[in-house]
Amino acid sequence: MTDNVIELRGVSRRYDSGPPALADVSLTVAAGEAVAILGPSGSGKSTLLNLVAGLDKPDDGEVLVAGQRVDTLGEAGAAKYRRRTIGMVFQFFNLLDDLTVFDNVVLPSQLAGAGRADARRRATDLLTNLDIARYAQTYPGRLSGGQRQRVAVARALMNRPALLLADEPTGALDSASGADVSRLLSELHADGQTIVLVTHDPALAESCATRTVEIVDGRITADTAVGAAR
Ligand code: ADP
Ligand code: MG
């Protein structure tokens, strides 16, 4: 037993056409780290996150998260694993537009079968902490991109995930909203949240990661402690 939150051991993912999306990638992420995955478009960053999230399966290798084999889970097991262990934030928010902000945030806990009163309390706390309580009864369509991403982060944190995954979380935001989301991720890291985020944006990596991992053509080409190179 280790306290690594993520262990990828010799992971490869191939599609029918083209070179492998990931080729023999090994990577460990310890509890409390904030890791930014950098690399050009098409280099395998989203593939890596999807494997960690149990949304996709490797052709070779092993994926362990919080001590659990993820690559061998069936569909129901993977869904349960995601509800309990993972919070995910996406470039385009992926909120449900016909639910209020509050109902979007509380949903993961309802799916996990938590008690209603506890769930409502947790959602209220998160909305307050993330400074979006005033939008609780608003529909996401009426919010700005930055506000929507705050809601998505609140939803991702609802079940107290061991691991927060974010795929280009500032990719659809203007620079002020991007800086706001970056600050939010930094605060979560300071509170001990383990985070892996994928980004094109070196400024985002600088400001909220303790470590950057670069991927080119499905292989890790650099793995650097932030600050070490300066
Ligand atoms: P990134 O997130 O770094 O932009 P991806 O992980 O999305 O890159 O993609 C890595 C490679 O795998 C790319 O060459 C992409 O075209 C390919 N790829 C990703 N998903 C699929 C898929 N569903 N079918 C075929 N090829 C895919
Ligand atoms: Mg991607």
PDB file of N, CA and C in Angstrom, residues 86-176:
ATOM      1  N   ILE A  86     -13.537  10.305  -7.904  1.00  0.00           N
ATOM      2  CA  ILE A  86     -13.088  11.279  -8.901  1.00  0.00           C
ATOM      3  C   ILE A  86     -14.055  12.453  -8.987  1.00  0.00           C
ATOM      4  N   GLY A  87     -13.501  13.655  -9.102  1.00  0.00           N
ATOM      5  CA  GLY A  87     -14.292  14.801  -9.524  1.00  0.00           C
ATOM      6  C   GLY A  87     -13.735  15.264 -10.855  1.00  0.00           C
ATOM      7  N   MET A  88     -14.590  15.604 -11.807  1.00  0.00           N
ATOM      8  CA  MET A  88     -14.095  16.006 -13.126  1.00  0.00           C
ATOM      9  C   MET A  88     -14.627  17.368 -13.535  1.00  0.00           C
ATOM     10  N   VAL A  89     -13.715  18.151 -14.115  1.00  0.00           N
ATOM     11  CA  VAL A  89     -14.073  19.470 -14.642  1.00  0.00           C
ATOM     12  C   VAL A  89     -13.622  19.506 -16.096  1.00  0.00           C
ATOM     13  N   PHE A  90     -14.485  20.021 -16.974  1.00  0.00           N
ATOM     14  CA  PHE A  90     -14.232  19.984 -18.414  1.00  0.00           C
ATOM     15  C   PHE A  90     -14.142  21.393 -18.985  1.00  0.00           C
ATOM     16  N   GLN A  91     -13.613  21.476 -20.189  1.00  0.00           N
ATOM     17  CA  GLN A  91     -13.479  22.772 -20.854  1.00  0.00           C
ATOM     18  C   GLN A  91     -14.838  23.470 -21.002  1.00  0.00           C
ATOM     19  N   PHE A  92     -15.863  22.699 -21.402  1.00  0.00           N
ATOM     20  CA  PHE A  92     -17.173  23.300 -21.666  1.00  0.00           C
ATOM     21  C   PHE A  92     -18.183  22.971 -20.570  1.00  0.00           C
ATOM     22  N   PHE A  93     -17.694  22.818 -19.350  1.00  0.00           N
ATOM     23  CA  PHE A  93     -18.485  22.790 -18.122  1.00  0.00           C
ATOM     24  C   PHE A  93     -19.333  21.533 -17.939  1.00  0.00           C
ATOM     25  N   ASN A  94     -20.001  21.081 -19.016  1.00  0.00           N
ATOM     26  CA  ASN A  94     -20.868  19.901 -18.944  1.00  0.00           C
ATOM     27  C   ASN A  94     -21.898  19.964 -17.820  1.00  0.00           C
ATOM     28  N   LEU A  95     -22.472  21.144 -17.605  1.00  0.00           N
ATOM     29  CA  LEU A  95     -23.570  21.258 -16.637  1.00  0.00           C
ATOM     30  C   LEU A  95     -24.882  20.849 -17.315  1.00  0.00           C
ATOM     31  N   LEU A  96     -25.859  20.475 -16.496  1.00  0.00           N
ATOM     32  CA  LEU A  96     -27.178  20.151 -17.040  1.00  0.00           C
ATOM     33  C   LEU A  96     -28.003  21.431 -17.059  1.00  0.00           C
ATOM     34  N   ASP A  97     -28.346  21.883 -18.264  1.00  0.00           N
ATOM     35  CA  ASP A  97     -28.942  23.212 -18.407  1.00  0.00           C
ATOM     36  C   ASP A  97     -30.379  23.294 -17.907  1.00  0.00           C
ATOM     37  N   ASP A  98     -31.050  22.143 -17.759  1.00  0.00           N
ATOM     38  CA  ASP A  98     -32.425  22.217 -17.261  1.00  0.00           C
ATOM     39  C   ASP A  98     -32.509  21.959 -15.760  1.00  0.00           C
ATOM     40  N   LEU A  99     -31.365  21.942 -15.083  1.00  0.00           N
ATOM     41  CA  LEU A  99     -31.351  21.910 -13.620  1.00  0.00           C
ATOM     42  C   LEU A  99     -30.775  23.233 -13.112  1.00  0.00           C
ATOM     43  N   THR A 100     -31.245  23.662 -11.935  1.00  0.00           N
ATOM     44  CA  THR A 100     -30.657  24.864 -11.329  1.00  0.00           C
ATOM     45  C   THR A 100     -29.212  24.584 -10.925  1.00  0.00           C
ATOM     46  N   VAL A 101     -28.506  25.642 -10.621  1.00  0.00           N
ATOM     47  CA  VAL A 101     -27.136  25.517 -10.111  1.00  0.00           C
ATOM     48  C   VAL A 101     -27.117  24.591  -8.899  1.00  0.00           C
ATOM     49  N   PHE A 102     -28.017  24.822  -7.957  1.00  0.00           N
ATOM     50  CA  PHE A 102     -28.040  23.991  -6.749  1.00  0.00           C
ATOM     51  C   PHE A 102     -28.234  22.520  -7.112  1.00  0.00           C
ATOM     52  N   ASP A 103     -29.183  22.246  -7.997  1.00  0.00           N
ATOM     53  CA  ASP A 103     -29.468  20.848  -8.338  1.00  0.00           C
ATOM     54  C   ASP A 103     -28.329  20.206  -9.123  1.00  0.00           C
ATOM     55  N   ASN A 104     -27.622  20.988  -9.931  1.00  0.00           N
ATOM     56  CA  ASN A 104     -26.422  20.466 -10.591  1.00  0.00           C
ATOM     57  C   ASN A 104     -25.385  20.037  -9.559  1.00  0.00           C
ATOM     58  N   VAL A 105     -25.190  20.869  -8.538  1.00  0.00           N
ATOM     59  CA  VAL A 105     -24.133  20.616  -7.559  1.00  0.00           C
ATOM     60  C   VAL A 105     -24.487  19.426  -6.668  1.00  0.00           C
ATOM     61  N   VAL A 106     -25.752  19.310  -6.324  1.00  0.00           N
ATOM     62  CA  VAL A 106     -26.161  18.264  -5.391  1.00  0.00           C
ATOM     63  C   VAL A 106     -26.270  16.888  -6.077  1.00  0.00           C
ATOM     64  N   LEU A 107     -26.389  16.899  -7.400  1.00  0.00           N
ATOM     65  CA  LEU A 107     -26.665  15.658  -8.141  1.00  0.00           C
ATOM     66  C   LEU A 107     -25.688  14.506  -7.862  1.00  0.00           C
ATOM     67  N   PRO A 108     -24.374  14.738  -7.872  1.00  0.00           N
ATOM     68  CA  PRO A 108     -23.463  13.598  -7.655  1.00  0.00           C
ATOM     69  C   PRO A 108     -23.701  12.894  -6.327  1.00  0.00           C
ATOM     70  N   SER A 109     -24.111  13.659  -5.339  1.00  0.00           N
ATOM     71  CA  SER A 109     -24.304  13.034  -4.039  1.00  0.00           C
ATOM     72  C   SER A 109     -25.606  12.240  -4.014  1.00  0.00           C
ATOM     73  N   GLN A 110     -26.606  12.714  -4.766  1.00  0.00           N
ATOM     74  CA  GLN A 110     -27.840  11.930  -4.893  1.00  0.00           C
ATOM     75  C   GLN A 110     -27.563  10.628  -5.624  1.00  0.00           C
ATOM     76  N   LEU A 111     -26.735  10.711  -6.676  1.00  0.00           N
ATOM     77  CA  LEU A 111     -26.405   9.494  -7.425  1.00  0.00           C
ATOM     78  C   LEU A 111     -25.634   8.513  -6.551  1.00  0.00           C
ATOM     79  N   ALA A 112     -24.860   9.047  -5.593  1.00  0.00           N
ATOM     80  CA  ALA A 112     -24.074   8.182  -4.710  1.00  0.00           C
ATOM     81  C   ALA A 112     -24.900   7.683  -3.534  1.00  0.00           C
ATOM     82  N   GLY A 113     -26.160   8.125  -3.446  1.00  0.00           N
ATOM     83  CA  GLY A 113     -27.057   7.627  -2.418  1.00  0.00           C
ATOM     84  C   GLY A 113     -26.862   8.247  -1.046  1.00  0.00           C
ATOM     85  N   ALA A 114     -26.289   9.453  -0.997  1.00  0.00           N
ATOM     86  CA  ALA A 114     -26.109  10.133   0.292  1.00  0.00           C
ATOM     87  C   ALA A 114     -27.461  10.625   0.813  1.00  0.00           C
ATOM     88  N   GLY A 115     -27.536  10.827   2.120  1.00  0.00           N
ATOM     89  CA  GLY A 115     -28.765  11.352   2.725  1.00  0.00           C
ATOM     90  C   GLY A 115     -29.053  12.745   2.207  1.00  0.00           C
ATOM     91  N   ARG A 116     -30.337  13.045   2.057  1.00  0.00           N
ATOM     92  CA  ARG A 116     -30.765  14.315   1.462  1.00  0.00           C
ATOM     93  C   ARG A 116     -30.296  15.525   2.248  1.00  0.00           C
ATOM     94  N   ALA A 117     -30.446  15.460   3.574  1.00  0.00           N
ATOM     95  CA  ALA A 117     -30.119  16.625   4.397  1.00  0.00           C
ATOM     96  C   ALA A 117     -28.613  16.902   4.339  1.00  0.00           C
ATOM     97  N   ASP A 118     -27.821  15.845   4.447  1.00  0.00           N
ATOM     98  CA  ASP A 118     -26.361  15.993   4.362  1.00  0.00           C
ATOM     99  C   ASP A 118     -25.958  16.573   3.020  1.00  0.00           C
ATOM    100  N   ALA A 119     -26.574  16.058   1.962  1.00  0.00           N
ATOM    101  CA  ALA A 119     -26.242  16.497   0.615  1.00  0.00           C
ATOM    102  C   ALA A 119     -26.554  17.975   0.448  1.00  0.00           C
ATOM    103  N   ARG A 120     -27.710  18.390   0.940  1.00  0.00           N
ATOM    104  CA  ARG A 120     -28.106  19.803   0.791  1.00  0.00           C
ATOM    105  C   ARG A 120     -27.166  20.711   1.572  1.00  0.00           C
ATOM    106  N   ARG A 121     -26.755  20.243   2.745  1.00  0.00           N
ATOM    107  CA  ARG A 121     -25.832  21.032   3.563  1.00  0.00           C
ATOM    108  C   ARG A 121     -24.479  21.170   2.859  1.00  0.00           C
ATOM    109  N   ARG A 122     -23.995  20.041   2.339  1.00  0.00           N
ATOM    110  CA  ARG A 122     -22.705  20.059   1.629  1.00  0.00           C
ATOM    111  C   ARG A 122     -22.761  20.991   0.406  1.00  0.00           C
ATOM    112  N   ALA A 123     -23.843  20.881  -0.353  1.00  0.00           N
ATOM    113  CA  ALA A 123     -23.975  21.726  -1.550  1.00  0.00           C
ATOM    114  C   ALA A 123     -24.025  23.202  -1.160  1.00  0.00           C
ATOM    115  N   THR A 124     -24.757  23.511  -0.112  1.00  0.00           N
ATOM    116  CA  THR A 124     -24.863  24.901   0.347  1.00  0.00           C
ATOM    117  C   THR A 124     -23.494  25.424   0.774  1.00  0.00           C
ATOM    118  N   ASP A 125     -22.748  24.599   1.505  1.00  0.00           N
ATOM    119  CA  ASP A 125     -21.394  24.999   1.933  1.00  0.00           C
ATOM    120  C   ASP A 125     -20.502  25.266   0.735  1.00  0.00           C
ATOM    121  N   LEU A 126     -20.538  24.368  -0.246  1.00  0.00           N
ATOM    122  CA  LEU A 126     -19.680  24.528  -1.425  1.00  0.00           C
ATOM    123  C   LEU A 126     -20.037  25.791  -2.196  1.00  0.00           C
ATOM    124  N   LEU A 127     -21.334  26.015  -2.389  1.00  0.00           N
ATOM    125  CA  LEU A 127     -21.749  27.213  -3.132  1.00  0.00           C
ATOM    126  C   LEU A 127     -21.290  28.464  -2.402  1.00  0.00           C
ATOM    127  N   THR A 128     -21.352  28.433  -1.084  1.00  0.00           N
ATOM    128  CA  THR A 128     -20.904  29.584  -0.293  1.00  0.00           C
ATOM    129  C   THR A 128     -19.396  29.749  -0.413  1.00  0.00           C
ATOM    130  N   ASN A 129     -18.665  28.658  -0.215  1.00  0.00           N
ATOM    131  CA  ASN A 129     -17.198  28.733  -0.267  1.00  0.00           C
ATOM    132  C   ASN A 129     -16.698  29.169  -1.641  1.00  0.00           C
ATOM    133  N   LEU A 130     -17.399  28.763  -2.677  1.00  0.00           N
ATOM    134  CA  LEU A 130     -16.971  29.111  -4.030  1.00  0.00           C
ATOM    135  C   LEU A 130     -17.599  30.416  -4.519  1.00  0.00           C
ATOM    136  N   ASP A 131     -18.313  31.073  -3.596  1.00  0.00           N
ATOM    137  CA  ASP A 131     -18.840  32.406  -3.870  1.00  0.00           C
ATOM    138  C   ASP A 131     -19.864  32.418  -5.010  1.00  0.00           C
ATOM    139  N   ILE A 132     -20.703  31.388  -5.053  1.00  0.00           N
ATOM    140  CA  ILE A 132     -21.751  31.347  -6.080  1.00  0.00           C
ATOM    141  C   ILE A 132     -23.116  31.059  -5.465  1.00  0.00           C
ATOM    142  N   ALA A 133     -23.214  31.244  -4.124  1.00  0.00           N
ATOM    143  CA  ALA A 133     -24.480  30.936  -3.441  1.00  0.00           C
ATOM    144  C   ALA A 133     -25.639  31.760  -4.004  1.00  0.00           C
ATOM    145  N   ARG A 134     -25.329  32.979  -4.459  1.00  0.00           N
ATOM    146  CA  ARG A 134     -26.436  33.811  -4.951  1.00  0.00           C
ATOM    147  C   ARG A 134     -27.031  33.291  -6.257  1.00  0.00           C
ATOM    148  N   TYR A 135     -26.375  32.360  -6.893  1.00  0.00           N
ATOM    149  CA  TYR A 135     -26.914  31.788  -8.137  1.00  0.00           C
ATOM    150  C   TYR A 135     -27.571  30.427  -7.924  1.00  0.00           C
ATOM    151  N   ALA A 136     -27.758  30.039  -6.665  1.00  0.00           N
ATOM    152  CA  ALA A 136     -28.234  28.669  -6.377  1.00  0.00           C
ATOM    153  C   ALA A 136     -29.477  28.301  -7.186  1.00  0.00           C
ATOM    154  N   GLN A 137     -30.411  29.234  -7.306  1.00  0.00           N
ATOM    155  CA  GLN A 137     -31.675  28.907  -7.987  1.00  0.00           C
ATOM    156  C   GLN A 137     -31.699  29.387  -9.441  1.00  0.00           C
ATOM    157  N   THR A 138     -30.531  29.774  -9.944  1.00  0.00           N
ATOM    158  CA  THR A 138     -30.412  30.224 -11.330  1.00  0.00           C
ATOM    159  C   THR A 138     -30.097  29.017 -12.220  1.00  0.00           C
ATOM    160  N   TYR A 139     -30.434  29.112 -13.497  1.00  0.00           N
ATOM    161  CA  TYR A 139     -30.071  28.052 -14.440  1.00  0.00           C
ATOM    162  C   TYR A 139     -28.718  28.394 -15.071  1.00  0.00           C
ATOM    163  N   PRO A 140     -27.896  27.381 -15.332  1.00  0.00           N
ATOM    164  CA  PRO A 140     -26.536  27.637 -15.817  1.00  0.00           C
ATOM    165  C   PRO A 140     -26.484  28.523 -17.059  1.00  0.00           C
ATOM    166  N   GLY A 141     -27.489  28.418 -17.915  1.00  0.00           N
ATOM    167  CA  GLY A 141     -27.509  29.197 -19.152  1.00  0.00           C
ATOM    168  C   GLY A 141     -27.461  30.701 -18.927  1.00  0.00           C
ATOM    169  N   ARG A 142     -27.818  31.135 -17.728  1.00  0.00           N
ATOM    170  CA  ARG A 142     -27.820  32.571 -17.441  1.00  0.00           C
ATOM    171  C   ARG A 142     -26.501  33.057 -16.861  1.00  0.00           C
ATOM    172  N   LEU A 143     -25.553  32.134 -16.645  1.00  0.00           N
ATOM    173  CA  LEU A 143     -24.277  32.505 -16.014  1.00  0.00           C
ATOM    174  C   LEU A 143     -23.183  32.726 -17.051  1.00  0.00           C
ATOM    175  N   SER A 144     -22.161  33.474 -16.652  1.00  0.00           N
ATOM    176  CA  SER A 144     -20.976  33.643 -17.496  1.00  0.00           C
ATOM    177  C   SER A 144     -20.159  32.351 -17.484  1.00  0.00           C
ATOM    178  N   GLY A 145     -19.202  32.239 -18.395  1.00  0.00           N
ATOM    179  CA  GLY A 145     -18.346  31.056 -18.437  1.00  0.00           C
ATOM    180  C   GLY A 145     -17.612  30.823 -17.125  1.00  0.00           C
ATOM    181  N   GLY A 146     -17.071  31.897 -16.570  1.00  0.00           N
ATOM    182  CA  GLY A 146     -16.330  31.768 -15.314  1.00  0.00           C
ATOM    183  C   GLY A 146     -17.218  31.282 -14.182  1.00  0.00           C
ATOM    184  N   GLN A 147     -18.446  31.808 -14.133  1.00  0.00           N
ATOM    185  CA  GLN A 147     -19.390  31.365 -13.099  1.00  0.00           C
ATOM    186  C   GLN A 147     -19.782  29.907 -13.320  1.00  0.00           C
ATOM    187  N   ARG A 148     -19.987  29.526 -14.574  1.00  0.00           N
ATOM    188  CA  ARG A 148     -20.331  28.122 -14.857  1.00  0.00           C
ATOM    189  C   ARG A 148     -19.213  27.191 -14.422  1.00  0.00           C
ATOM    190  N   GLN A 149     -17.963  27.626 -14.652  1.00  0.00           N
ATOM    191  CA  GLN A 149     -16.861  26.742 -14.271  1.00  0.00           C
ATOM    192  C   GLN A 149     -16.780  26.614 -12.751  1.00  0.00           C
ATOM    193  N   ARG A 150     -17.115  27.676 -12.024  1.00  0.00           N
ATOM    194  CA  ARG A 150     -17.179  27.569 -10.552  1.00  0.00           C
ATOM    195  C   ARG A 150     -18.224  26.544 -10.133  1.00  0.00           C
ATOM    196  N   VAL A 151     -19.369  26.567 -10.804  1.00  0.00           N
ATOM    197  CA  VAL A 151     -20.417  25.590 -10.501  1.00  0.00           C
ATOM    198  C   VAL A 151     -19.911  24.178 -10.795  1.00  0.00           C
ATOM    199  N   ALA A 152     -19.210  24.037 -11.923  1.00  0.00           N
ATOM    200  CA  ALA A 152     -18.683  22.713 -12.287  1.00  0.00           C
ATOM    201  C   ALA A 152     -17.664  22.223 -11.254  1.00  0.00           C
ATOM    202  N   VAL A 153     -16.861  23.136 -10.726  1.00  0.00           N
ATOM    203  CA  VAL A 153     -15.893  22.752  -9.688  1.00  0.00           C
ATOM    204  C   VAL A 153     -16.638  22.339  -8.416  1.00  0.00           C
ATOM    205  N   ALA A 154     -17.666  23.099  -8.046  1.00  0.00           N
ATOM    206  CA  ALA A 154     -18.463  22.735  -6.862  1.00  0.00           C
ATOM    207  C   ALA A 154     -19.047  21.336  -7.032  1.00  0.00           C
ATOM    208  N   ARG A 155     -19.602  21.073  -8.202  1.00  0.00           N
ATOM    209  CA  ARG A 155     -20.177  19.748  -8.464  1.00  0.00           C
ATOM    210  C   ARG A 155     -19.106  18.671  -8.360  1.00  0.00           C
ATOM    211  N   ALA A 156     -17.926  18.957  -8.900  1.00  0.00           N
ATOM    212  CA  ALA A 156     -16.845  17.969  -8.882  1.00  0.00           C
ATOM    213  C   ALA A 156     -16.399  17.650  -7.459  1.00  0.00           C
ATOM    214  N   LEU A 157     -16.544  18.623  -6.552  1.00  0.00           N
ATOM    215  CA  LEU A 157     -16.073  18.427  -5.181  1.00  0.00           C
ATOM    216  C   LEU A 157     -17.135  17.816  -4.269  1.00  0.00           C
ATOM    217  N   MET A 158     -18.342  17.682  -4.779  1.00  0.00           N
ATOM    218  CA  MET A 158     -19.494  17.323  -3.940  1.00  0.00           C
ATOM    219  C   MET A 158     -19.255  16.065  -3.110  1.00  0.00           C
ATOM    220  N   ASN A 159     -18.680  15.052  -3.719  1.00  0.00           N
ATOM    221  CA  ASN A 159     -18.490  13.776  -3.004  1.00  0.00           C
ATOM    222  C   ASN A 159     -17.097  13.646  -2.387  1.00  0.00           C
ATOM    223  N   ARG A 160     -16.455  14.781  -2.148  1.00  0.00           N
ATOM    224  CA  ARG A 160     -15.114  14.800  -1.552  1.00  0.00           C
ATOM    225  C   ARG A 160     -14.166  13.823  -2.243  1.00  0.00           C
ATOM    226  N   PRO A 161     -13.909  14.050  -3.525  1.00  0.00           N
ATOM    227  CA  PRO A 161     -13.112  13.095  -4.298  1.00  0.00           C
ATOM    228  C   PRO A 161     -11.650  13.082  -3.845  1.00  0.00           C
ATOM    229  N   ALA A 162     -11.042  11.898  -3.863  1.00  0.00           N
ATOM    230  CA  ALA A 162      -9.610  11.798  -3.588  1.00  0.00           C
ATOM    231  C   ALA A 162      -8.819  12.532  -4.662  1.00  0.00           C
ATOM    232  N   LEU A 163      -9.403  12.649  -5.859  1.00  0.00           N
ATOM    233  CA  LEU A 163      -8.688  13.185  -7.004  1.00  0.00           C
ATOM    234  C   LEU A 163      -9.605  14.080  -7.830  1.00  0.00           C
ATOM    235  N   LEU A 164      -9.134  15.296  -8.080  1.00  0.00           N
ATOM    236  CA  LEU A 164      -9.842  16.215  -8.972  1.00  0.00           C
ATOM    237  C   LEU A 164      -9.117  16.255 -10.310  1.00  0.00           C
ATOM    238  N   LEU A 165      -9.835  15.942 -11.379  1.00  0.00           N
ATOM    239  CA  LEU A 165      -9.281  15.958 -12.733  1.00  0.00           C
ATOM    240  C   LEU A 165      -9.901  17.132 -13.491  1.00  0.00           C
ATOM    241  N   ALA A 166      -9.072  17.887 -14.196  1.00  0.00           N
ATOM    242  CA  ALA A 166      -9.598  19.021 -14.959  1.00  0.00           C
ATOM    243  C   ALA A 166      -8.959  19.007 -16.343  1.00  0.00           C
ATOM    244  N   ASP A 167      -9.799  18.974 -17.381  1.00  0.00           N
ATOM    245  CA  ASP A 167      -9.301  18.924 -18.760  1.00  0.00           C
ATOM    246  C   ASP A 167      -9.520  20.288 -19.411  1.00  0.00           C
ATOM    247  N   GLU A 168      -8.460  21.058 -19.580  1.00  0.00           N
ATOM    248  CA  GLU A 168      -8.514  22.408 -20.154  1.00  0.00           C
ATOM    249  C   GLU A 168      -9.576  23.270 -19.460  1.00  0.00           C
ATOM    250  N   PRO A 169      -9.502  23.396 -18.123  1.00  0.00           N
ATOM    251  CA  PRO A 169     -10.597  24.081 -17.411  1.00  0.00           C
ATOM    252  C   PRO A 169     -10.715  25.562 -17.728  1.00  0.00           C
ATOM    253  N   THR A 170      -9.671  26.152 -18.294  1.00  0.00           N
ATOM    254  CA  THR A 170      -9.751  27.573 -18.659  1.00  0.00           C
ATOM    255  C   THR A 170      -9.810  27.763 -20.170  1.00  0.00           C
ATOM    256  N   GLY A 171      -9.896  26.648 -20.906  1.00  0.00           N
ATOM    257  CA  GLY A 171      -9.793  26.703 -22.364  1.00  0.00           C
ATOM    258  C   GLY A 171     -10.887  27.492 -23.041  1.00  0.00           C
ATOM    259  N   ALA A 172     -12.049  27.624 -22.394  1.00  0.00           N
ATOM    260  CA  ALA A 172     -13.164  28.340 -23.016  1.00  0.00           C
ATOM    261  C   ALA A 172     -13.434  29.668 -22.325  1.00  0.00           C
ATOM    262  N   LEU A 173     -12.495  30.111 -21.483  1.00  0.00           N
ATOM    263  CA  LEU A 173     -12.749  31.305 -20.680  1.00  0.00           C
ATOM    264  C   LEU A 173     -11.900  32.488 -21.138  1.00  0.00           C
ATOM    265  N   ASP A 174     -12.418  33.699 -20.930  1.00  0.00           N
ATOM    266  CA  ASP A 174     -11.593  34.893 -21.141  1.00  0.00           C
ATOM    267  C   ASP A 174     -10.510  34.929 -20.067  1.00  0.00           C
ATOM    268  N   SER A 175      -9.519  35.796 -20.220  1.00  0.00           N
ATOM    269  CA  SER A 175      -8.354  35.688 -19.345  1.00  0.00           C
ATOM    270  C   SER A 175      -8.684  36.021 -17.887  1.00  0.00           C
ATOM    271  N   ALA A 176      -9.609  36.944 -17.645  1.00  0.00           N
ATOM    272  CA  ALA A 176      -9.967  37.255 -16.247  1.00  0.00           C
ATOM    273  C   ALA A 176     -10.653  36.063 -15.588  1.00  0.00           C
TER     274      ALA A 176
END
